[in-house]
XYZ file of C-alpha atoms in Angstrom:
537
model
C -18.528 5.765 40.988
C -20.413 8.941 40.042
C -24.078 8.732 41.069
C -26.884 11.105 40.006
C -29.494 11.464 42.759
C -32.774 13.134 41.752
C -35.542 13.682 44.338
C -37.519 16.752 45.378
C -37.594 15.540 48.995
C -34.544 16.988 50.774
C -34.663 14.393 53.584
C -34.632 11.443 51.164
C -31.764 13.024 49.187
C -29.802 13.471 52.412
C -30.360 9.856 53.503
C -29.480 8.324 50.149
C -26.570 10.707 49.685
C -25.136 9.713 53.062
C -25.412 5.995 52.285
C -23.702 6.382 48.924
C -20.931 8.735 50.097
C -20.124 6.385 52.988
C -19.465 3.715 50.351
C -17.028 6.021 48.578
C -19.243 7.176 45.708
C -19.380 10.690 44.288
C -22.950 11.990 44.442
C -24.503 14.794 42.364
C -27.937 15.909 43.573
C -30.868 17.553 41.781
C -34.506 18.070 42.674
C -36.091 18.181 39.184
C -36.116 16.160 35.944
C -34.992 19.012 33.645
C -31.758 19.498 35.602
C -31.146 15.735 35.624
C -31.446 15.556 31.815
C -29.131 18.535 31.408
C -26.532 16.911 33.693
C -26.666 13.678 31.674
C -26.085 15.584 28.445
C -22.835 16.940 29.886
C -21.570 13.951 31.850
C -21.845 10.184 32.257
C -23.422 8.762 35.425
C -23.117 4.962 35.807
C -25.986 5.003 38.365
C -29.049 7.268 38.370
C -31.447 7.133 41.332
C -34.616 9.042 40.573
C -38.040 9.544 42.081
C -41.120 9.328 39.858
C -42.886 12.305 41.385
C -40.774 15.404 40.751
C -41.451 19.090 40.314
C -41.901 19.899 36.631
C -40.708 16.986 34.489
C -41.490 13.731 36.250
C -38.995 10.886 36.660
C -40.530 8.600 34.016
C -40.355 11.331 31.350
C -36.819 12.214 32.406
C -35.810 8.536 32.162
C -37.098 8.333 28.571
C -35.132 11.454 27.591
C -31.931 10.235 29.269
C -32.126 6.903 27.421
C -32.204 8.796 24.103
C -29.044 10.773 24.889
C -25.680 9.568 23.473
C -24.399 6.959 25.928
C -27.654 7.039 27.900
C -28.106 3.309 27.470
C -25.052 2.639 29.673
C -26.554 4.160 32.855
C -28.417 2.015 35.407
C -31.640 3.782 36.392
C -33.214 2.896 39.741
C -36.672 4.466 40.090
C -38.328 5.217 43.459
C -42.126 5.339 43.584
C -45.015 5.137 46.001
C -47.221 3.674 43.273
C -47.940 -0.031 43.409
C -50.273 -0.938 40.542
C -49.039 -3.367 37.923
C -49.590 -0.856 35.122
C -47.567 1.833 36.889
C -44.663 -0.492 37.602
C -44.732 -1.729 34.010
C -44.681 1.893 32.813
C -41.481 2.475 34.801
C -39.738 -0.424 33.088
C -41.036 0.544 29.631
C -39.616 4.038 30.168
C -36.148 2.487 30.422
C -35.607 2.025 34.141
C -33.578 -1.034 35.114
C -35.327 -1.539 38.451
C -37.669 0.177 40.914
C -38.033 0.547 44.698
C -41.464 0.969 46.232
C -41.816 3.500 49.039
C -41.838 3.342 51.939
C -38.843 1.021 52.194
C -36.890 -0.286 55.154
C -33.246 0.714 55.311
C -31.964 -2.870 55.205
C -33.898 -3.573 51.994
C -32.768 -0.251 50.560
C -29.126 -1.215 51.106
C -29.695 -4.533 49.298
C -31.359 -2.874 46.309
C -28.600 -0.269 46.158
C -25.943 -2.995 46.233
C -27.643 -4.739 43.296
C -27.949 -1.462 41.373
C -24.289 -0.590 42.008
C -23.168 -4.037 40.798
C -25.214 -3.647 37.628
C -23.819 -0.141 37.139
C -20.253 -1.435 37.446
C -20.982 -4.122 34.860
C -22.533 -1.630 32.460
C -19.606 0.741 32.948
C -17.176 -2.056 32.149
C -19.178 -2.863 29.001
C -19.174 0.808 28.041
C -15.416 0.986 28.474
C -14.921 -2.202 26.423
C -17.109 -0.903 23.618
C -15.282 2.441 23.645
C -11.971 0.607 23.371
C -13.371 -1.495 20.527
C -14.599 1.638 18.762
C -11.191 3.245 19.236
C -9.564 0.135 17.768
C -11.925 0.304 14.801
C -11.151 3.977 14.310
C -7.440 3.150 14.444
C -7.982 0.409 11.869
C -9.803 2.841 9.578
C -7.016 5.388 9.996
C -4.403 2.730 9.236
C -6.371 1.499 6.253
C -6.778 5.046 4.983
C -3.010 5.526 5.116
C -2.536 2.224 3.297
C -5.003 3.300 0.625
C -3.421 6.700 0.113
C 0.175 5.493 0.103
C -0.075 2.002 -1.391
C -3.417 1.515 -3.127
C -4.075 4.740 -5.009
C -1.696 5.716 -7.802
C -1.187 9.084 -9.470
C -2.383 9.755 -13.047
C 0.496 10.443 -15.474
C 1.163 14.120 -16.105
C 2.496 13.752 -19.645
C 0.345 11.776 -22.053
C 0.356 12.273 -25.773
C -3.230 12.422 -26.992
C -4.897 11.683 -23.645
C -5.577 13.063 -20.195
C -6.386 11.080 -17.048
C -7.995 11.630 -13.658
C -8.852 9.409 -10.687
C -10.673 9.787 -7.400
C -11.779 7.715 -4.414
C -14.491 8.804 -1.992
C -13.694 6.646 1.051
C -16.404 4.938 3.068
C -16.521 4.818 6.857
C -14.753 1.457 6.800
C -11.506 0.289 5.239
C -12.047 -1.243 1.812
C -9.849 -2.894 -0.777
C -10.368 -0.534 -3.743
C -7.158 0.289 -5.609
C -5.983 1.770 -8.886
C -2.692 2.609 -10.553
C -1.136 3.812 -13.790
C 1.870 2.328 -15.611
C 3.302 4.569 -18.319
C 5.417 2.807 -20.949
C 5.871 5.906 -23.122
C 4.082 9.173 -23.764
C 1.754 7.346 -26.181
C 1.234 4.031 -24.369
C 0.059 3.588 -20.792
C -1.836 1.084 -18.643
C -4.612 1.634 -16.108
C -5.537 -0.940 -13.480
C -8.520 -0.650 -11.137
C -9.512 -3.367 -8.699
C -11.542 -4.267 -5.634
C -10.667 -6.923 -3.044
C -13.542 -8.943 -1.585
C -14.289 -7.930 1.990
C -13.333 -4.977 4.112
C -10.771 -4.036 6.705
C -7.015 -3.743 6.754
C -6.710 -7.316 5.446
C -8.498 -6.343 2.209
C -6.356 -3.223 1.886
C -3.159 -5.241 2.375
C -4.230 -7.793 -0.262
C -4.894 -4.928 -2.673
C -1.479 -3.400 -1.972
C 0.239 -6.773 -2.422
C -1.533 -7.427 -5.724
C -0.704 -3.977 -7.038
C 2.928 -4.522 -6.118
C 2.920 -7.923 -7.825
C 1.520 -6.412 -11.027
C 4.261 -3.783 -11.069
C 6.875 -6.465 -10.439
C 5.498 -8.597 -13.299
C 5.603 -5.623 -15.674
C 9.202 -4.861 -14.712
C 10.257 -8.497 -15.157
C 8.584 -8.839 -18.548
C 9.895 -5.499 -19.834
C 13.386 -6.554 -18.864
C 12.938 -9.837 -20.734
C 11.533 -8.054 -23.814
C 14.198 -5.342 -23.744
C 11.897 -2.520 -22.789
C 8.818 -3.311 -24.882
C 5.412 -3.125 -23.149
C 4.578 -6.742 -22.262
C 1.357 -8.306 -23.618
C -1.517 -8.110 -21.166
C -2.021 -11.869 -21.098
C 1.639 -12.352 -20.131
C 1.221 -9.938 -17.229
C -1.780 -11.902 -15.994
C 0.052 -15.217 -16.406
C 2.942 -13.924 -14.313
C 0.621 -12.531 -11.628
C -1.412 -15.751 -11.552
C 1.716 -17.816 -10.880
C 2.136 -16.292 -7.426
C -1.165 -14.670 -6.475
C -3.929 -17.105 -7.427
C -2.992 -19.860 -4.974
C -2.505 -17.358 -2.165
C -5.936 -15.854 -2.780
C -7.498 -19.313 -2.797
C -5.840 -20.210 0.489
C -7.083 -16.967 2.047
C -10.608 -17.497 0.720
C -10.401 -14.118 -1.023
C -10.838 -12.955 -4.584
C -10.217 -9.729 -6.483
C -12.178 -8.109 -9.288
C -9.862 -6.310 -11.669
C -9.940 -4.347 -14.916
C -6.582 -3.857 -16.641
C -6.608 -1.547 -19.672
C -3.843 -0.489 -22.049
C -4.347 2.707 -24.034
C -2.717 3.663 -27.332
C -3.990 7.249 -27.809
C -1.978 7.888 -30.984
C -3.499 4.760 -32.558
C -7.020 5.386 -31.165
C -7.382 1.967 -29.595
C -7.277 0.167 -26.297
C -6.942 -3.416 -25.095
C -8.210 -4.670 -21.766
C -8.824 -7.692 -19.570
C -11.750 -7.510 -17.176
C -11.880 -10.043 -14.340
C -15.319 -9.755 -12.795
C -15.077 -5.961 -12.441
C -17.818 -3.505 -13.491
C -17.808 -2.892 -17.239
C -15.785 -0.096 -18.818
C -18.058 2.682 -20.084
C -17.248 4.513 -23.298
C -18.816 7.889 -24.084
C -18.452 9.257 -27.590
C -18.407 12.900 -28.556
C -22.074 12.804 -29.554
C -23.141 11.686 -26.076
C -23.578 8.043 -27.061
C -22.617 5.724 -24.204
C -21.957 2.001 -24.104
C -20.707 -0.493 -21.547
C -17.987 -2.683 -23.037
C -18.173 -6.312 -21.943
C -15.290 -8.696 -21.360
C -16.394 -11.420 -18.981
C -13.768 -13.286 -16.974
C -13.856 -14.708 -13.482
C -12.249 -12.675 -10.683
C -8.672 -13.440 -9.687
C -8.537 -16.125 -7.017
C -11.556 -18.129 -8.161
C -9.690 -20.618 -10.387
C -6.011 -21.385 -9.954
C -5.020 -21.856 -13.610
C -7.492 -19.495 -15.252
C -6.482 -17.980 -18.593
C -7.315 -14.465 -19.696
C -7.473 -13.039 -23.218
C -7.520 -9.298 -23.888
C -10.227 -7.602 -25.916
C -9.236 -4.887 -28.418
C -11.526 -1.906 -28.958
C -11.230 0.868 -31.544
C -11.604 4.384 -30.161
C -12.016 7.879 -31.560
C -10.530 11.237 -30.537
C -12.884 12.793 -27.996
C -13.903 9.480 -26.423
C -14.203 9.308 -22.647
C -13.477 5.956 -20.961
C -14.879 5.568 -17.455
C -13.839 2.826 -15.015
C -15.245 2.491 -11.522
C -15.803 0.245 -8.504
C -19.137 -1.262 -7.473
C -19.371 1.325 -4.694
C -20.803 3.602 -7.399
C -23.538 1.385 -8.817
C -24.361 -0.319 -5.511
C -24.908 2.926 -3.594
C -28.435 2.836 -2.131
C -31.039 5.531 -1.960
C -33.262 6.137 1.074
C -35.749 3.585 -0.290
C -33.068 0.909 -0.638
C -32.904 1.121 -4.432
C -29.468 0.787 -6.081
C -27.963 3.634 -8.109
C -27.254 1.054 -10.829
C -25.429 1.011 -14.141
C -28.363 2.541 -16.045
C -28.226 5.743 -13.949
C -24.461 5.872 -14.372
C -24.804 5.596 -18.161
C -27.443 8.326 -18.143
C -25.246 10.583 -15.979
C -22.302 10.203 -18.368
C -24.533 10.716 -21.425
C -25.633 14.103 -20.076
C -22.136 15.453 -19.461
C -21.470 18.932 -20.802
C -17.783 18.226 -21.341
C -15.334 15.380 -21.662
C -12.636 16.482 -19.201
C -11.997 13.428 -16.997
C -11.947 15.350 -13.711
C -15.292 16.998 -14.535
C -16.793 13.610 -15.430
C -15.709 12.089 -12.103
C -17.033 15.056 -10.130
C -20.404 14.844 -11.889
C -20.731 11.112 -11.203
C -19.849 11.489 -7.507
C -22.314 14.378 -7.245
C -25.070 12.278 -8.874
C -24.443 9.384 -6.473
C -24.482 11.671 -3.441
C -27.727 13.297 -4.592
C -29.254 9.845 -5.061
C -28.244 8.709 -1.566
C -29.303 12.048 -0.009
C -25.644 12.598 0.934
C -25.707 9.644 3.305
C -22.480 7.974 4.398
C -21.014 5.612 1.797
C -21.141 1.923 2.696
C -18.360 1.130 0.202
C -15.541 3.096 -1.389
C -16.618 4.963 -4.514
C -13.667 4.819 -6.908
C -13.515 6.282 -10.421
C -10.864 6.502 -13.139
C -11.547 8.480 -16.321
C -9.473 8.738 -19.523
C -10.184 11.298 -22.251
C -8.662 10.882 -25.712
C -7.789 14.406 -26.811
C -6.393 13.426 -30.214
C -2.790 13.510 -31.388
C -1.569 16.359 -33.524
C 1.933 16.458 -34.943
C 3.357 19.670 -33.550
C 6.302 21.213 -35.400
C 9.484 21.553 -33.346
C 10.533 25.020 -32.204
C 14.111 24.368 -33.243
C 15.904 21.653 -35.215
C 19.479 20.918 -36.119
C 21.549 17.994 -37.355
C 25.134 17.015 -37.997
C 26.830 14.264 -39.919
C 30.007 12.642 -38.804
C 31.808 9.310 -38.966
C 32.380 6.359 -36.658
C 35.837 7.259 -35.260
C 35.874 7.708 -31.501
C 37.712 10.993 -32.039
C 34.452 12.369 -33.520
C 32.766 12.158 -30.122
C 34.193 15.587 -29.305
C 32.264 17.087 -32.230
C 29.065 15.362 -31.127
C 29.464 16.755 -27.607
C 29.949 20.271 -28.948
C 26.887 19.913 -31.189
C 24.647 18.760 -28.321
C 25.901 21.421 -25.924
C 25.413 24.220 -28.465
C 21.906 23.015 -29.400
C 20.738 22.777 -25.800
C 22.109 26.189 -24.879
C 20.798 27.857 -28.053
C 17.409 26.188 -28.521
C 16.310 25.124 -25.058
C 17.665 28.136 -23.182
C 16.226 28.477 -19.692
C 14.493 25.091 -19.929
C 17.821 23.346 -19.411
C 19.843 24.408 -16.384
C 23.563 23.784 -16.583
C 23.335 20.420 -14.851
C 20.792 19.139 -17.389
C 22.906 20.274 -20.350
C 25.935 18.512 -18.923
C 23.921 15.324 -18.387
C 22.531 15.431 -21.942
C 25.990 15.932 -23.426
C 27.298 12.915 -21.493
C 24.276 10.825 -22.520
C 24.655 11.543 -26.250
C 28.373 10.833 -25.954
C 27.616 7.392 -24.466
C 24.898 6.611 -27.018
C 27.114 7.558 -29.972
C 29.993 5.596 -28.459
C 27.752 2.511 -28.240
C 26.893 2.848 -31.923
C 30.567 3.114 -32.846
C 31.632 0.199 -30.680
C 28.726 -2.204 -31.146
C 26.803 -1.336 -34.310
C 29.959 -0.584 -36.323
C 32.289 -2.873 -34.308
C 34.911 -0.052 -34.038
C 35.220 0.261 -37.813
C 36.226 3.845 -38.770
C 34.865 6.015 -41.570
C 31.230 4.830 -41.454
C 28.348 7.343 -41.461
C 26.592 8.614 -38.343
C 23.945 11.344 -38.285
C 22.855 13.117 -35.085
C 19.602 15.123 -35.172
C 17.999 17.238 -32.433
C 14.483 18.695 -32.191
C 13.177 20.968 -29.445
C 9.464 21.077 -28.576
C 7.542 22.955 -25.910
C 8.057 20.232 -23.320
C 10.995 18.147 -24.519
C 14.088 17.624 -26.646
C 14.329 14.613 -28.948
C 17.656 13.248 -30.173
C 18.086 10.657 -32.924
C 21.380 8.961 -33.783
C 21.123 7.267 -37.201
C 23.564 4.698 -38.518
C 23.816 1.854 -41.017
C 25.609 -0.560 -38.784
C 24.333 -3.792 -37.297
C 20.914 -3.563 -35.610
C 21.739 -2.682 -32.035
C 19.414 -3.396 -29.096
C 21.247 -3.502 -25.773
C 20.573 -6.275 -23.255
C 18.543 -5.480 -20.106
C 20.469 -3.957 -17.246
C 21.202 -6.241 -14.308
C 20.710 -4.064 -11.182
C 22.841 -6.415 -9.070
C 25.906 -5.656 -11.180
C 25.653 -1.863 -11.132
C 27.664 -1.514 -7.909
C 30.336 -3.997 -8.933
C 33.808 -2.528 -9.692
C 34.219 -2.045 -13.442
C 36.190 0.091 -15.869
C 33.415 0.434 -18.478
C 29.866 -0.581 -19.242
C 28.062 2.287 -17.453
C 26.806 3.874 -20.662
C 23.398 2.186 -20.655
C 22.590 3.065 -17.010
C 23.574 6.672 -17.720
C 21.338 6.831 -20.796
C 18.354 5.334 -19.001
C 18.765 7.493 -15.896
C 18.933 10.784 -17.843
C 16.475 10.165 -20.682
C 12.739 9.760 -20.146
C 12.314 7.614 -23.257
C 14.847 5.479 -25.151
C 13.902 3.585 -28.307
C 16.119 1.443 -30.563
C 14.753 1.488 -34.116
C 15.877 -1.205 -36.534
C 14.759 -0.174 -40.026
C 14.047 -2.623 -42.833
C 16.122 -0.552 -45.281
C 19.278 -0.895 -43.155
C 18.958 2.568 -41.600
C 18.898 2.049 -37.842
C 18.556 4.611 -35.080
C 18.562 5.346 -31.367
C 15.777 7.759 -30.358
C 16.031 9.492 -26.978
C 13.587 11.932 -25.386
C 14.280 14.292 -22.486
C 11.318 16.126 -20.899
C 11.958 19.520 -19.353
C 11.493 19.640 -15.571
C 8.127 21.129 -14.624
C 8.335 24.442 -12.845
C 6.462 25.152 -9.632
C 2.916 26.256 -10.393
C 3.102 25.003 -13.979
C 0.158 22.913 -15.169
């Protein structure tokens, strides 16, 4: 054990030093209080033996200063003094000393008091080590939770949205929390945003959030497969999630607040279900702000709860702000909450509607309010700005008309290849052109085989439009309405001579839509977005 021995009497230091070294302890000696405090700032001494009367800073003052140092509470301080009054001895203990020895003292009693002090020092050292290990475990838990949050709980805003732009941000607290958010894009003009918060803290809360997010994605995939690619109704998503999650949450004694919102920027509307989460805030272009209510119980409170979405009309320029309670429940130095009213006022005073700027301003306002103190809860924000949809004219357009014989597929392939090379140019590397040609060949073949049932001589029109970020193809026909069945992933690897057309189309194209017109004119619409170049916004 390392022992700090502080006494301005050389003979006493020699005697005590000899006793301690004979017991196998490492002894560091000083004669003044200033040097003792400096040594304790640089190192940890389980046992400090100090005289009251020292040159310069006395032992009582030095003891007070040592106790205020980081880790100073783990040292056992044994004070030597010639004073004997009750007030003086009480002053020693109030200064932070664990025990005292009155001088003069017989050697046999000194050995006993040293043995007691050493035992106490060993116990305190063991407690210090245990608390350090616990702190290290907590730090490891926070690090693990942070990785869970970054990899599993926090999604990425879509890059391509028609008529909208999105941003999201989480300022993590010093503990692991269950905040999560994600984005599910059904098409360039329809996307979902989910933001949630799991009751409690720690890795358990983070894992529940990750599991719920995964279950939502799985429910969306299942329902889209059943509806042949259409975005599933919000209430159906919640029904499917409830079937597996609600009982598990009840058994764990946990619940989740959640706000699930679907945006239709081209139609200037949104639909959402809010389960006990903070209200969505809408800011109009004139600075008018409102909190939109939709009161439901959190997930996990009632097993068979039913949720109904609320539809809200929007306008181009609107900003929609979603957040966790770490924003409104942030406390100032006086204990007052930041609150929804301050959040509304902050958003009303924004100079611009860009979602990233709105999030940054809110986080800045919260930090100013809390005097930049450490966050007790994650502060999570998601912002959506409706930019408005304008119908941009294509840079290039072309079309061809042909008939339903399979021999005409060669002409369709030539048309697609020529259009891509002529209109798209450097946007489409050779591999992309080849993939697009194959995709249009498969789509046209499906029309011939299924819509027209292999009947020859029936009309087919293929049109192509090139925009700044994409190419759109439309195959029009007057055959039977044709909507392919969902793809069974388990059968993709099975040996087969045909039937790979649909997987090829869906793997190459970013959007595929089967349009069944009331006038008998049906179509397959396919959209291919150009790959983004490095450094391109």
